[in-house]
XYZ file of C-alpha atoms in Angstrom:
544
model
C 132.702 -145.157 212.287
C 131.919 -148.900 212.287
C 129.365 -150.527 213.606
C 129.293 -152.182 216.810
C 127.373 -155.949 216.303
C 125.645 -157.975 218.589
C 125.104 -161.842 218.057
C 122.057 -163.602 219.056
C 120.183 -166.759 218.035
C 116.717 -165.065 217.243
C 116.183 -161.392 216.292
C 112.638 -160.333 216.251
C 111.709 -157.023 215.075
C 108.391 -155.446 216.479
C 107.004 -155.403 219.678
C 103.999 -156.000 218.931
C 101.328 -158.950 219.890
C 102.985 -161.253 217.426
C 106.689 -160.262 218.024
C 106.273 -160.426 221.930
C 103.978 -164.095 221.609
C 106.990 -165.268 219.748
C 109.878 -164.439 221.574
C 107.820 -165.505 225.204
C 107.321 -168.970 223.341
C 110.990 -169.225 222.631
C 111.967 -168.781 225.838
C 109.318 -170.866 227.280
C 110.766 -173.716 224.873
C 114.124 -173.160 225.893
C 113.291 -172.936 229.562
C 111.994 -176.761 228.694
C 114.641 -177.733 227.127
C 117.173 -175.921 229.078
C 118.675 -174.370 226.118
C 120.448 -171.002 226.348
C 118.510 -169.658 223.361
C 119.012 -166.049 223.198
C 116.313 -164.330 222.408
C 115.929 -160.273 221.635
C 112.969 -157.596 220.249
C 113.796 -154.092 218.379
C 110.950 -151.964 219.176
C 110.999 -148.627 216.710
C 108.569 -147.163 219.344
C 110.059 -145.112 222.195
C 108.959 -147.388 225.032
C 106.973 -150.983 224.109
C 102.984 -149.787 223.464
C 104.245 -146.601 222.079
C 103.330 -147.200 218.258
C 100.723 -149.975 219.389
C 96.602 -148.992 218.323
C 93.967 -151.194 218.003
C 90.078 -150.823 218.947
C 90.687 -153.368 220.646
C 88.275 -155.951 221.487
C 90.692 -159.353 222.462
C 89.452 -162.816 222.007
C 91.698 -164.206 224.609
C 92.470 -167.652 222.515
C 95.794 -167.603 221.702
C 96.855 -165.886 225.142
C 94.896 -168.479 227.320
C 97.317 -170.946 225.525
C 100.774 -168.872 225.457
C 100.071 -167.643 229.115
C 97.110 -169.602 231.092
C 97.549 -168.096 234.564
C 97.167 -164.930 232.533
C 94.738 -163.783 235.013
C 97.147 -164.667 237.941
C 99.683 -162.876 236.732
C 96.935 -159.601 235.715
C 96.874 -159.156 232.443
C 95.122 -155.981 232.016
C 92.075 -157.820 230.961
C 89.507 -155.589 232.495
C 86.338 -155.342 230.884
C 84.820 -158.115 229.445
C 82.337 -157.792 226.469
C 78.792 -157.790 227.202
C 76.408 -155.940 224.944
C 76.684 -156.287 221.289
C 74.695 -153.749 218.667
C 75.490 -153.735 214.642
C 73.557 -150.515 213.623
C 72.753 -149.582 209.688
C 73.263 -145.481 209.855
C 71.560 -143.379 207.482
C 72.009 -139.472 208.026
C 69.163 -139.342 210.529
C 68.473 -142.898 211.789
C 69.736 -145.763 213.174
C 68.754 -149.309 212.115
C 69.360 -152.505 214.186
C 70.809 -155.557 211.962
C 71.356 -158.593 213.511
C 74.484 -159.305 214.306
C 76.806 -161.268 212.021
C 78.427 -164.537 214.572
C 81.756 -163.697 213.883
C 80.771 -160.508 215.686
C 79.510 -161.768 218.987
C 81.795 -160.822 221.850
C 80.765 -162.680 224.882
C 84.174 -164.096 226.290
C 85.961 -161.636 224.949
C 87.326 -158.556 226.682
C 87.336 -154.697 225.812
C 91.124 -153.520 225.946
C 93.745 -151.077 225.279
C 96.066 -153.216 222.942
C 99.033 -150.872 224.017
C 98.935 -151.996 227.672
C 98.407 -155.418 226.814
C 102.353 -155.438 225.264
C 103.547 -153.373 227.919
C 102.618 -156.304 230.056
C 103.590 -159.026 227.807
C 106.858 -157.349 227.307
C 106.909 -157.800 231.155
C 106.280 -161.402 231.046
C 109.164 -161.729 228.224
C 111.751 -160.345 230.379
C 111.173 -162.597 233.519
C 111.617 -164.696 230.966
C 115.185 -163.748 229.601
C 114.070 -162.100 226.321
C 116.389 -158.109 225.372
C 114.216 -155.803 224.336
C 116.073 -152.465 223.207
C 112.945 -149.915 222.675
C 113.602 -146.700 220.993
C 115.798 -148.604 217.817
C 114.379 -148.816 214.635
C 115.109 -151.633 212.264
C 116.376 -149.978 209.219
C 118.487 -152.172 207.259
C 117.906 -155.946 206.576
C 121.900 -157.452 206.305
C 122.496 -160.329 204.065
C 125.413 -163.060 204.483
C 127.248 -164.063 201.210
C 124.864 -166.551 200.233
C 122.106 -164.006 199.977
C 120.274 -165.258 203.000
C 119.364 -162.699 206.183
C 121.533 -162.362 208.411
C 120.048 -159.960 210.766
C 119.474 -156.427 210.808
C 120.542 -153.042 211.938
C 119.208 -150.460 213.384
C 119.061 -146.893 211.654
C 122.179 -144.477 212.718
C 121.362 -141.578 214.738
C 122.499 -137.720 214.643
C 122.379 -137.317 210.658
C 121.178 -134.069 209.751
C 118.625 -133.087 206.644
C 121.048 -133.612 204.355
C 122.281 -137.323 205.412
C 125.442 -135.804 206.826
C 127.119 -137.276 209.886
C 125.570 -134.393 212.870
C 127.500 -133.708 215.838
C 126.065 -136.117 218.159
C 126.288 -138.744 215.146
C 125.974 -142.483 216.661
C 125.914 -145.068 213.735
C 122.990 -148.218 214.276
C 124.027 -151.352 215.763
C 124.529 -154.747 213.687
C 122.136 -157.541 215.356
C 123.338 -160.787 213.728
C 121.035 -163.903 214.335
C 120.835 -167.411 213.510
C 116.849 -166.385 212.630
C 115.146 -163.112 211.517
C 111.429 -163.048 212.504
C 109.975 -159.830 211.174
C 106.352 -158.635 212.851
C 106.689 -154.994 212.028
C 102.561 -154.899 211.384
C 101.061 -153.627 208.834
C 102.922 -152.481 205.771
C 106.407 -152.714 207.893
C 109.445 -151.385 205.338
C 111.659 -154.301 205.808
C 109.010 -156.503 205.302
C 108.216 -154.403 201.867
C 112.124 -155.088 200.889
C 112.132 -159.233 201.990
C 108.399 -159.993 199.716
C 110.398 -158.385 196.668
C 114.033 -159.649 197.555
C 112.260 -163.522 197.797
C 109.677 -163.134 195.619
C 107.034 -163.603 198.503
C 103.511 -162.794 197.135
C 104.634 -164.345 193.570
C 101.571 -167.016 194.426
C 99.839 -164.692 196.655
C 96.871 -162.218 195.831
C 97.359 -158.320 196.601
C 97.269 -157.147 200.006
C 94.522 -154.686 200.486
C 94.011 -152.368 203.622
C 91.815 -150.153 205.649
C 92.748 -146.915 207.821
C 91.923 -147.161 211.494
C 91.432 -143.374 212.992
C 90.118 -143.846 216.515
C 90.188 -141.512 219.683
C 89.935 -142.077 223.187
C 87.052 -139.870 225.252
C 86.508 -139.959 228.933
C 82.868 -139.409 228.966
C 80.317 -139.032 231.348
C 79.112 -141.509 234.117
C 75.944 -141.689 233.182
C 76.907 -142.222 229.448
C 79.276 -144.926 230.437
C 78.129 -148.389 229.979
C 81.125 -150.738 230.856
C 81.511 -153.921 228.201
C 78.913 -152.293 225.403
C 80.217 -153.103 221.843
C 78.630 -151.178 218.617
C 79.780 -151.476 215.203
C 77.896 -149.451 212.642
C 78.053 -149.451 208.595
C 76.323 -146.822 206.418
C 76.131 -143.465 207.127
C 78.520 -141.378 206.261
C 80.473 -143.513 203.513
C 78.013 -143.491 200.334
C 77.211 -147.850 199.301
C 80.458 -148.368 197.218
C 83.033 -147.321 200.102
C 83.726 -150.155 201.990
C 83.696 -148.956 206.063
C 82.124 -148.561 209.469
C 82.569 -148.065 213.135
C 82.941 -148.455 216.725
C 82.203 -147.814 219.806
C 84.016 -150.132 222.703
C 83.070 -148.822 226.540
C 86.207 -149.844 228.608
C 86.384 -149.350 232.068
C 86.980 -145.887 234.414
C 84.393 -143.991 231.746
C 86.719 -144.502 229.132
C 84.894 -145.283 225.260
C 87.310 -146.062 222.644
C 85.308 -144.649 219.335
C 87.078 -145.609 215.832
C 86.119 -145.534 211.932
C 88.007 -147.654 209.397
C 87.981 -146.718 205.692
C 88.525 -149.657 203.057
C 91.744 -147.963 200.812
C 90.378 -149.073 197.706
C 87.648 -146.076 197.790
C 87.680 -144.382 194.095
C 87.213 -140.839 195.370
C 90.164 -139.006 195.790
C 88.367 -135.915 197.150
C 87.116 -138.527 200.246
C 88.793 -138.052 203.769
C 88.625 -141.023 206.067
C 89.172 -138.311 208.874
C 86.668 -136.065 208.129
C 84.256 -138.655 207.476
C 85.009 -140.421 211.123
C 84.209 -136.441 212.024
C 81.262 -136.598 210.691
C 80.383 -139.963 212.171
C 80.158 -138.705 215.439
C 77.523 -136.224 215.103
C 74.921 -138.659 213.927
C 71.715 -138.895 216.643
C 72.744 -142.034 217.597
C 76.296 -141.378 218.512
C 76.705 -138.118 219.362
C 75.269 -137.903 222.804
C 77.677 -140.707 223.958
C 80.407 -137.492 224.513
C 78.345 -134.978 225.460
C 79.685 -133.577 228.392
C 83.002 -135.892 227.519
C 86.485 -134.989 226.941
C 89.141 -136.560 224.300
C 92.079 -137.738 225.659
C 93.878 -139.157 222.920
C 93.953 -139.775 218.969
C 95.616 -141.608 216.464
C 95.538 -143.755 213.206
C 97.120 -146.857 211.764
C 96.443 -149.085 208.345
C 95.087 -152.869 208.299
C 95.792 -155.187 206.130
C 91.857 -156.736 205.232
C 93.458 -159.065 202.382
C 93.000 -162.390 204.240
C 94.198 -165.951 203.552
C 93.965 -164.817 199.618
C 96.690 -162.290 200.424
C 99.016 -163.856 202.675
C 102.472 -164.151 201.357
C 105.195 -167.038 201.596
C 105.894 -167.012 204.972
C 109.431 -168.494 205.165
C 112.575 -167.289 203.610
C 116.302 -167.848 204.211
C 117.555 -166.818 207.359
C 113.939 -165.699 208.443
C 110.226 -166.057 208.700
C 107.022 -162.764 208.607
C 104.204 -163.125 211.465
C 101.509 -161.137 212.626
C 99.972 -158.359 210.746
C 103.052 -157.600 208.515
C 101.945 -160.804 206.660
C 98.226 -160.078 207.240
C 96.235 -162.612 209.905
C 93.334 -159.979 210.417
C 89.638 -161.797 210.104
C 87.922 -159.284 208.861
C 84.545 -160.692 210.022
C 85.427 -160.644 213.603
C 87.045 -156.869 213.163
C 89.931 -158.516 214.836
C 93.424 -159.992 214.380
C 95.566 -160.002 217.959
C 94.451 -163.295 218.749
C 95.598 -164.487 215.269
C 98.246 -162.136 215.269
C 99.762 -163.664 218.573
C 99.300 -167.324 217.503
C 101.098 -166.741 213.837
C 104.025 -165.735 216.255
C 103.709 -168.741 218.523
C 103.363 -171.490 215.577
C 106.643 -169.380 214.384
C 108.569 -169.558 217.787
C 107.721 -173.452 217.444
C 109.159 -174.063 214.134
C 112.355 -171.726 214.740
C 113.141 -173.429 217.815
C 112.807 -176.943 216.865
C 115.107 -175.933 213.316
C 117.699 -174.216 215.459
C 118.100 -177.230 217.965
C 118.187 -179.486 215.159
C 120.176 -179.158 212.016
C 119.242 -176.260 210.726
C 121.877 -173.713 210.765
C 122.386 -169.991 210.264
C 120.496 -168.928 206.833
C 118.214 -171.683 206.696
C 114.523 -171.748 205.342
C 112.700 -172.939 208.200
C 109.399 -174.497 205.787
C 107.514 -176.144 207.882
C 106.772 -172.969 209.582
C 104.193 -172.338 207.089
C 102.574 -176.000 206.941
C 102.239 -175.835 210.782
C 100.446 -172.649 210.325
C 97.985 -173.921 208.010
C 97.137 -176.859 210.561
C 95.964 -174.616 213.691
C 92.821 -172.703 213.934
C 94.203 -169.539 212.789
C 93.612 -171.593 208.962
C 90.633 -172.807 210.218
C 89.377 -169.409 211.225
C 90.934 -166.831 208.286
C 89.583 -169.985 205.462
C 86.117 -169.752 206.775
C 85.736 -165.801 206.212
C 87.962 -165.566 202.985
C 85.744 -164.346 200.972
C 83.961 -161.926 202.907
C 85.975 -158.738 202.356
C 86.249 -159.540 198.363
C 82.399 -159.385 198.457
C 82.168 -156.120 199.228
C 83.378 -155.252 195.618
C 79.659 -155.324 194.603
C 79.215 -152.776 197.382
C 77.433 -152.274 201.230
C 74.604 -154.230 200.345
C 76.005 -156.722 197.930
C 78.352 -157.469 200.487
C 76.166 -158.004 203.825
C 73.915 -159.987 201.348
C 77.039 -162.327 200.244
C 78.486 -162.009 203.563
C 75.050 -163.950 205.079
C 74.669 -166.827 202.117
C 78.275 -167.308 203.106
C 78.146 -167.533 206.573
C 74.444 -169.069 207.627
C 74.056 -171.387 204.269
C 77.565 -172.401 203.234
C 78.976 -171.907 207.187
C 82.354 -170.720 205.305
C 82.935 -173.766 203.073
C 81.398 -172.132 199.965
C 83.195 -174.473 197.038
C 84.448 -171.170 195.272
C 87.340 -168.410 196.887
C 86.652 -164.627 195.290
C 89.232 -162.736 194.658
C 90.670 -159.324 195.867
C 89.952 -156.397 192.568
C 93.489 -155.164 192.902
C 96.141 -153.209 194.588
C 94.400 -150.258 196.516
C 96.073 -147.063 195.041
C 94.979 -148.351 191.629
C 91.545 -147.662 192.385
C 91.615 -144.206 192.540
C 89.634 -142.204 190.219
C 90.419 -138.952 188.725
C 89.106 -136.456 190.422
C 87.380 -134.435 187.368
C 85.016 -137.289 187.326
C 84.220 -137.991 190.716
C 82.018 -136.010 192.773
C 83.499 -133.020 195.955
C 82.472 -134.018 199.011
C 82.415 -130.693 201.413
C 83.274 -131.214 204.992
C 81.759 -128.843 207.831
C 84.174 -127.091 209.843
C 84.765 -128.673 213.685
C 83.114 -127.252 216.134
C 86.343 -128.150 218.510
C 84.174 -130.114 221.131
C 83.002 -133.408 219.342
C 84.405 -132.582 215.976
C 88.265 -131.296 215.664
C 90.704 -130.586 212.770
C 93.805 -132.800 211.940
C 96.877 -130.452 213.837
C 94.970 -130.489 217.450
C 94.181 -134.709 216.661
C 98.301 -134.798 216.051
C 99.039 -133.140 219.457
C 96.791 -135.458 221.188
C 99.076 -138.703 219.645
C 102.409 -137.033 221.514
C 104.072 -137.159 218.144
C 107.332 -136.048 218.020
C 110.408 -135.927 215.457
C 113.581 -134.571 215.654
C 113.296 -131.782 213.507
C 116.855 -131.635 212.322
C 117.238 -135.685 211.264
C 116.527 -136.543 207.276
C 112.700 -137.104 206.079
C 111.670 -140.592 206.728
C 108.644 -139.657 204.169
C 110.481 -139.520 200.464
C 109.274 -138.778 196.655
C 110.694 -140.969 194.076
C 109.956 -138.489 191.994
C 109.502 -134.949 193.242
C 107.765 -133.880 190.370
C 105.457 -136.403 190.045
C 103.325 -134.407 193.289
C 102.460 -131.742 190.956
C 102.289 -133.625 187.442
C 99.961 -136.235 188.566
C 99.180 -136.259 191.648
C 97.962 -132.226 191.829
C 96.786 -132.406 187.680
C 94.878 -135.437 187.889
C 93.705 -136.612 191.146
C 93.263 -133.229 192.662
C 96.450 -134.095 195.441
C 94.777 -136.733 197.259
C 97.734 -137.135 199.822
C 96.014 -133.569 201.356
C 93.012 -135.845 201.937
C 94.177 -139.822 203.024
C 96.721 -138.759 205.571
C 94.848 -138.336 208.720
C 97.870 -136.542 210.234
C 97.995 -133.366 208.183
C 101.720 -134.364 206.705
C 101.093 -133.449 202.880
C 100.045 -129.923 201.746
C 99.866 -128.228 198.667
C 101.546 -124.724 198.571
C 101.921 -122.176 196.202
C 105.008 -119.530 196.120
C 106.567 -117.696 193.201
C 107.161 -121.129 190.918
C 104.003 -122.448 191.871
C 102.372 -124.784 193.367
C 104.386 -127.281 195.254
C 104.307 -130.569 198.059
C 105.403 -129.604 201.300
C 105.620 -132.234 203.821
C 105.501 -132.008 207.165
C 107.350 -135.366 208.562
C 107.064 -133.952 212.150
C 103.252 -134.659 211.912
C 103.399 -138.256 210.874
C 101.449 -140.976 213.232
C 103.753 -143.710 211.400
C 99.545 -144.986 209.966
C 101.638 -146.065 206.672
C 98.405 -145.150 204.611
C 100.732 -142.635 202.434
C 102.965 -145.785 200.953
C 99.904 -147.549 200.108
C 97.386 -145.274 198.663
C 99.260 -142.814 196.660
C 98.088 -143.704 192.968
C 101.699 -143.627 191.537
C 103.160 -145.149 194.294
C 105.421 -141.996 194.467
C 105.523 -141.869 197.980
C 108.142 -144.095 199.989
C 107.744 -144.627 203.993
C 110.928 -145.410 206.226
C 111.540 -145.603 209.404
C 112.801 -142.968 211.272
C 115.319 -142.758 213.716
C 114.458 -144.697 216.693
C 111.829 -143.381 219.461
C 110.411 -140.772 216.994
C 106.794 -141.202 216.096
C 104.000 -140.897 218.566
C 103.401 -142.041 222.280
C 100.133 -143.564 222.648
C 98.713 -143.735 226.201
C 96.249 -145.938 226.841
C 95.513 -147.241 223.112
């Protein structure tokens, strides 16, 4: 069966903060110019929000430019940040630091990131922007002269095997004039277009963190609207680069999340059991008692910074948002930079395609516009705090102050990331077994009753979006030398070990995934490909 196609002048795919910034600035620009720009998002999630998780505390920046009746129009903006605390844990105690600049949150706003696109997805359609939810992006298409030319989305109704199903329906060709991809972090297209162009050629490696964070409805009396704690320490030994928090939105709700740095050396290490065991320190732990979880899930970060941001522009298309990694890792946040990347992009596309600049084109001065807004300003000033945590917790906060209260960010010197995550990883003969205690099912809980609480769901019967490029290699190198580490790093239980009559063997468990991405990064052979899925599978966040 062919493929029906669709023609447009700007594809985006992701509905995310960047993807929707972008396409509401295009049609803002065309609504000035009274162009007919057409304008459309794929979102792989099964509704806008689905796949969206963030802690999330906004700095309302780049929205208070894109939209500034955003309170008119009520943004769900409800709880702004009041109280900030950055805590030192050790197993019993909690110490009060002070609290880095970059992580003072008066103006800002407690939020659920999720409902924040749903509503911005709103404002894009008043504004004459598709959006076709529950289609994956699976293909990047090419014209003749090797430039994008869209994309398609994945075909649905294959079985296991690949095979044409029944209810077979092959994906859709979206042709545009312009590609913008802001998949977030670690998208799969974007993995194809930085090899295809050569993108990170003068760019450092990208390195990452794993956000697991649950929602609890807690107490009233426990609930203290606008409160913002981050934590380091305690239970991630001085050489694992991590830490918490604790954001009280509104209706009792506290979002409560723990981020690993990737580039740990421990294979036996569990960023979910350790964000487990977070939550029964002193300090925390009587925050949910009497408190229910309502929801759970997990997503990588890219931490990299302005070292590991790629070449932006390529013909026929342009990255933005996370995918090409705006996060300041000082602040602990990246939507406000996320959003702008996409706005400075929707700028530069729009004044290319009503110029000269046809089909294919490499719209450049997409990048140099970038580097002339804040977002520069802002990711150049904290570049080097990340790579200073190579010398460990304290090494770090100590660099991390000469930097910021002596050289104010313009230290004459940029460090360097230490490498590609999954090469970190140690063997495991070597490195010492951490044991995790067993949940006790009311503050502490195991990885299958987490997944239910994310709504995951895949259609059992379509092809693994989760592939080995080599099978073996699970067993030969993965199981002999690093002790199957996959087991430990997903926070979804996807990856087990089992043993029947030929042995042990990797069985995965696709249905599970939380679409985190953490697999594709941190396996040490890089054995372990992530793709998309068909359309709508993956989980339904509420509320993150």
């Amino acid at each position: 069966m062919e493929r029906d196609v669709m023609e447009f002048d700007v594809v985006i795919v992701g509905a995310g903060p960047a993807g929707l910034a972008a396409a509401i600035r295009l049609r803002q620009l065309a609504a000035e110019q009274e162009s007919a720009l057409s304008v459309c998002i794929l979102e792989k999630g099964s509704e806008v929000g689905a796949h969206i998780l963030s802690g999330a505390v906004l700095e309302p920046r780049a929205l208070d430019e894109l939209l500034p009746d955003w309170r008119e129009r009520g943004a769900p903006l409800n709880t702004p940040a009041g109280h900030d605390s950055f805590l030192y844990l050790t197993r019993e105690r909690a110490v009060r630091l002070p609290t880095p600049p970059q992580m003072h949150n008066r103006g800002n706003y407690i939020i659920s990131l999720g409902n924040l696109c749903r509503w911005l997805a709103e404002q894009a359609e008043a504004l004459g922007v598709e959006i076709f939810p529950g289609f994956a992006a699976a293909e990047v298409l090419y014209a003749g002269d090797g430039s994008v030319r869209g994309v398609a989305t994945g075909d649905m109704g294959r079985t296991r095997d690949g095979e044409p199903g029944p209810n077979f329906q092959p994906g859709v060709e979206l042709h545009a004039r312009q590609t913008l991809f802001a998949e977030g972090c670690r998208g799969s297209l974007t993995r194809e277009l930085e090899a295809r162009f050569g993108l990170r050629e003068d760019a450092g490696p990208q390195t990452y963190g794993i956000g697991i964070k649950e929602l609890w409805e807690v107490a009233p009396e426990r609930h203290r609207p606008g409160t913002v704690i981050h934590t380091v320490g305690w239970p991630l030994d001085i050489r694992t680069y991590g830490g918490s928090f604790l954001y009280h939105l509104e209706e009792n709700l506290v979002a409560v999340g723990f981020v690993v740095g990737l580039d740990y050396e421990n294979p036996h290490l569990s960023p979910f059991e350790e964000f487990q065991r977070f939550k029964t320190h002193p300090a925390i732990r009587d925050t949910f008692a009497g408190g229910r979880r309502v929801s759970y899930g997990a997503r990588a970060l890219s931490e990299g910074g302005l070292q590991s941001i790629p070449k932006l522009a390529f013909p026929g298309g342009a990255l933005a948002g996370d995918g090409a990694g705006f996060l300041n890792v000082a602040k602990i946040k990246g939507i406000h930079t996320a959003m702008k990347s996409g706005m400075v992009a929707a700028e530069a596309l729009f004044d290319a395609l009503c110029g000269d600049a046809g089909g294919g084109a490499e719209i450049g001065d997409y990048p140099e516009r970038l580097r002339g807004t804040w977002v520069w300003e802002e990711l150049n000033r904290v570049r080097n705090i990340r790579p200073a945590f190579r010398w460990g917790l304290w090494g770090g906060i100590a660099y991390s102050a000469l930097d910021t209260w002596l050289f104010r960010g313009r230290a004459p010197w940029t460090l360097r990331h230490h490498g590609a995550d999954h090469a970190r990883l140690r063997r495991a003969a070597g490195m010492p077994v951490i044991e995790y205690p067993k949940p006790d099912g009311v503050l502490t809980f195991d990885r299958l009753s987490s997944v239910y609480l994310a709504n995951t769901a895949h259609e059992e019967s379509q092809p693994d979006h989760l592939r080995l490029r080599d099978p073996e290699a699970a067993i030969r190198v993965n199981l002999a030398e690093y002790g199957a580490p996959e087991q430990r790093y997903c926070p979804a239980g996807v990856y087990e070990i089992v043993d029947d009559e030929s042995g042990p063997r990797l069985q995965i468990n696709a249905a599970n995934c939380v679409h985190c991405k953490t697999c594709d990064i941190k396996d040490p052979t890089q054995n372990i490909l992530w793709t998309v899925p068909e359309g709508g599978s993956g989980p339904n966040y509420p509320n993150m």
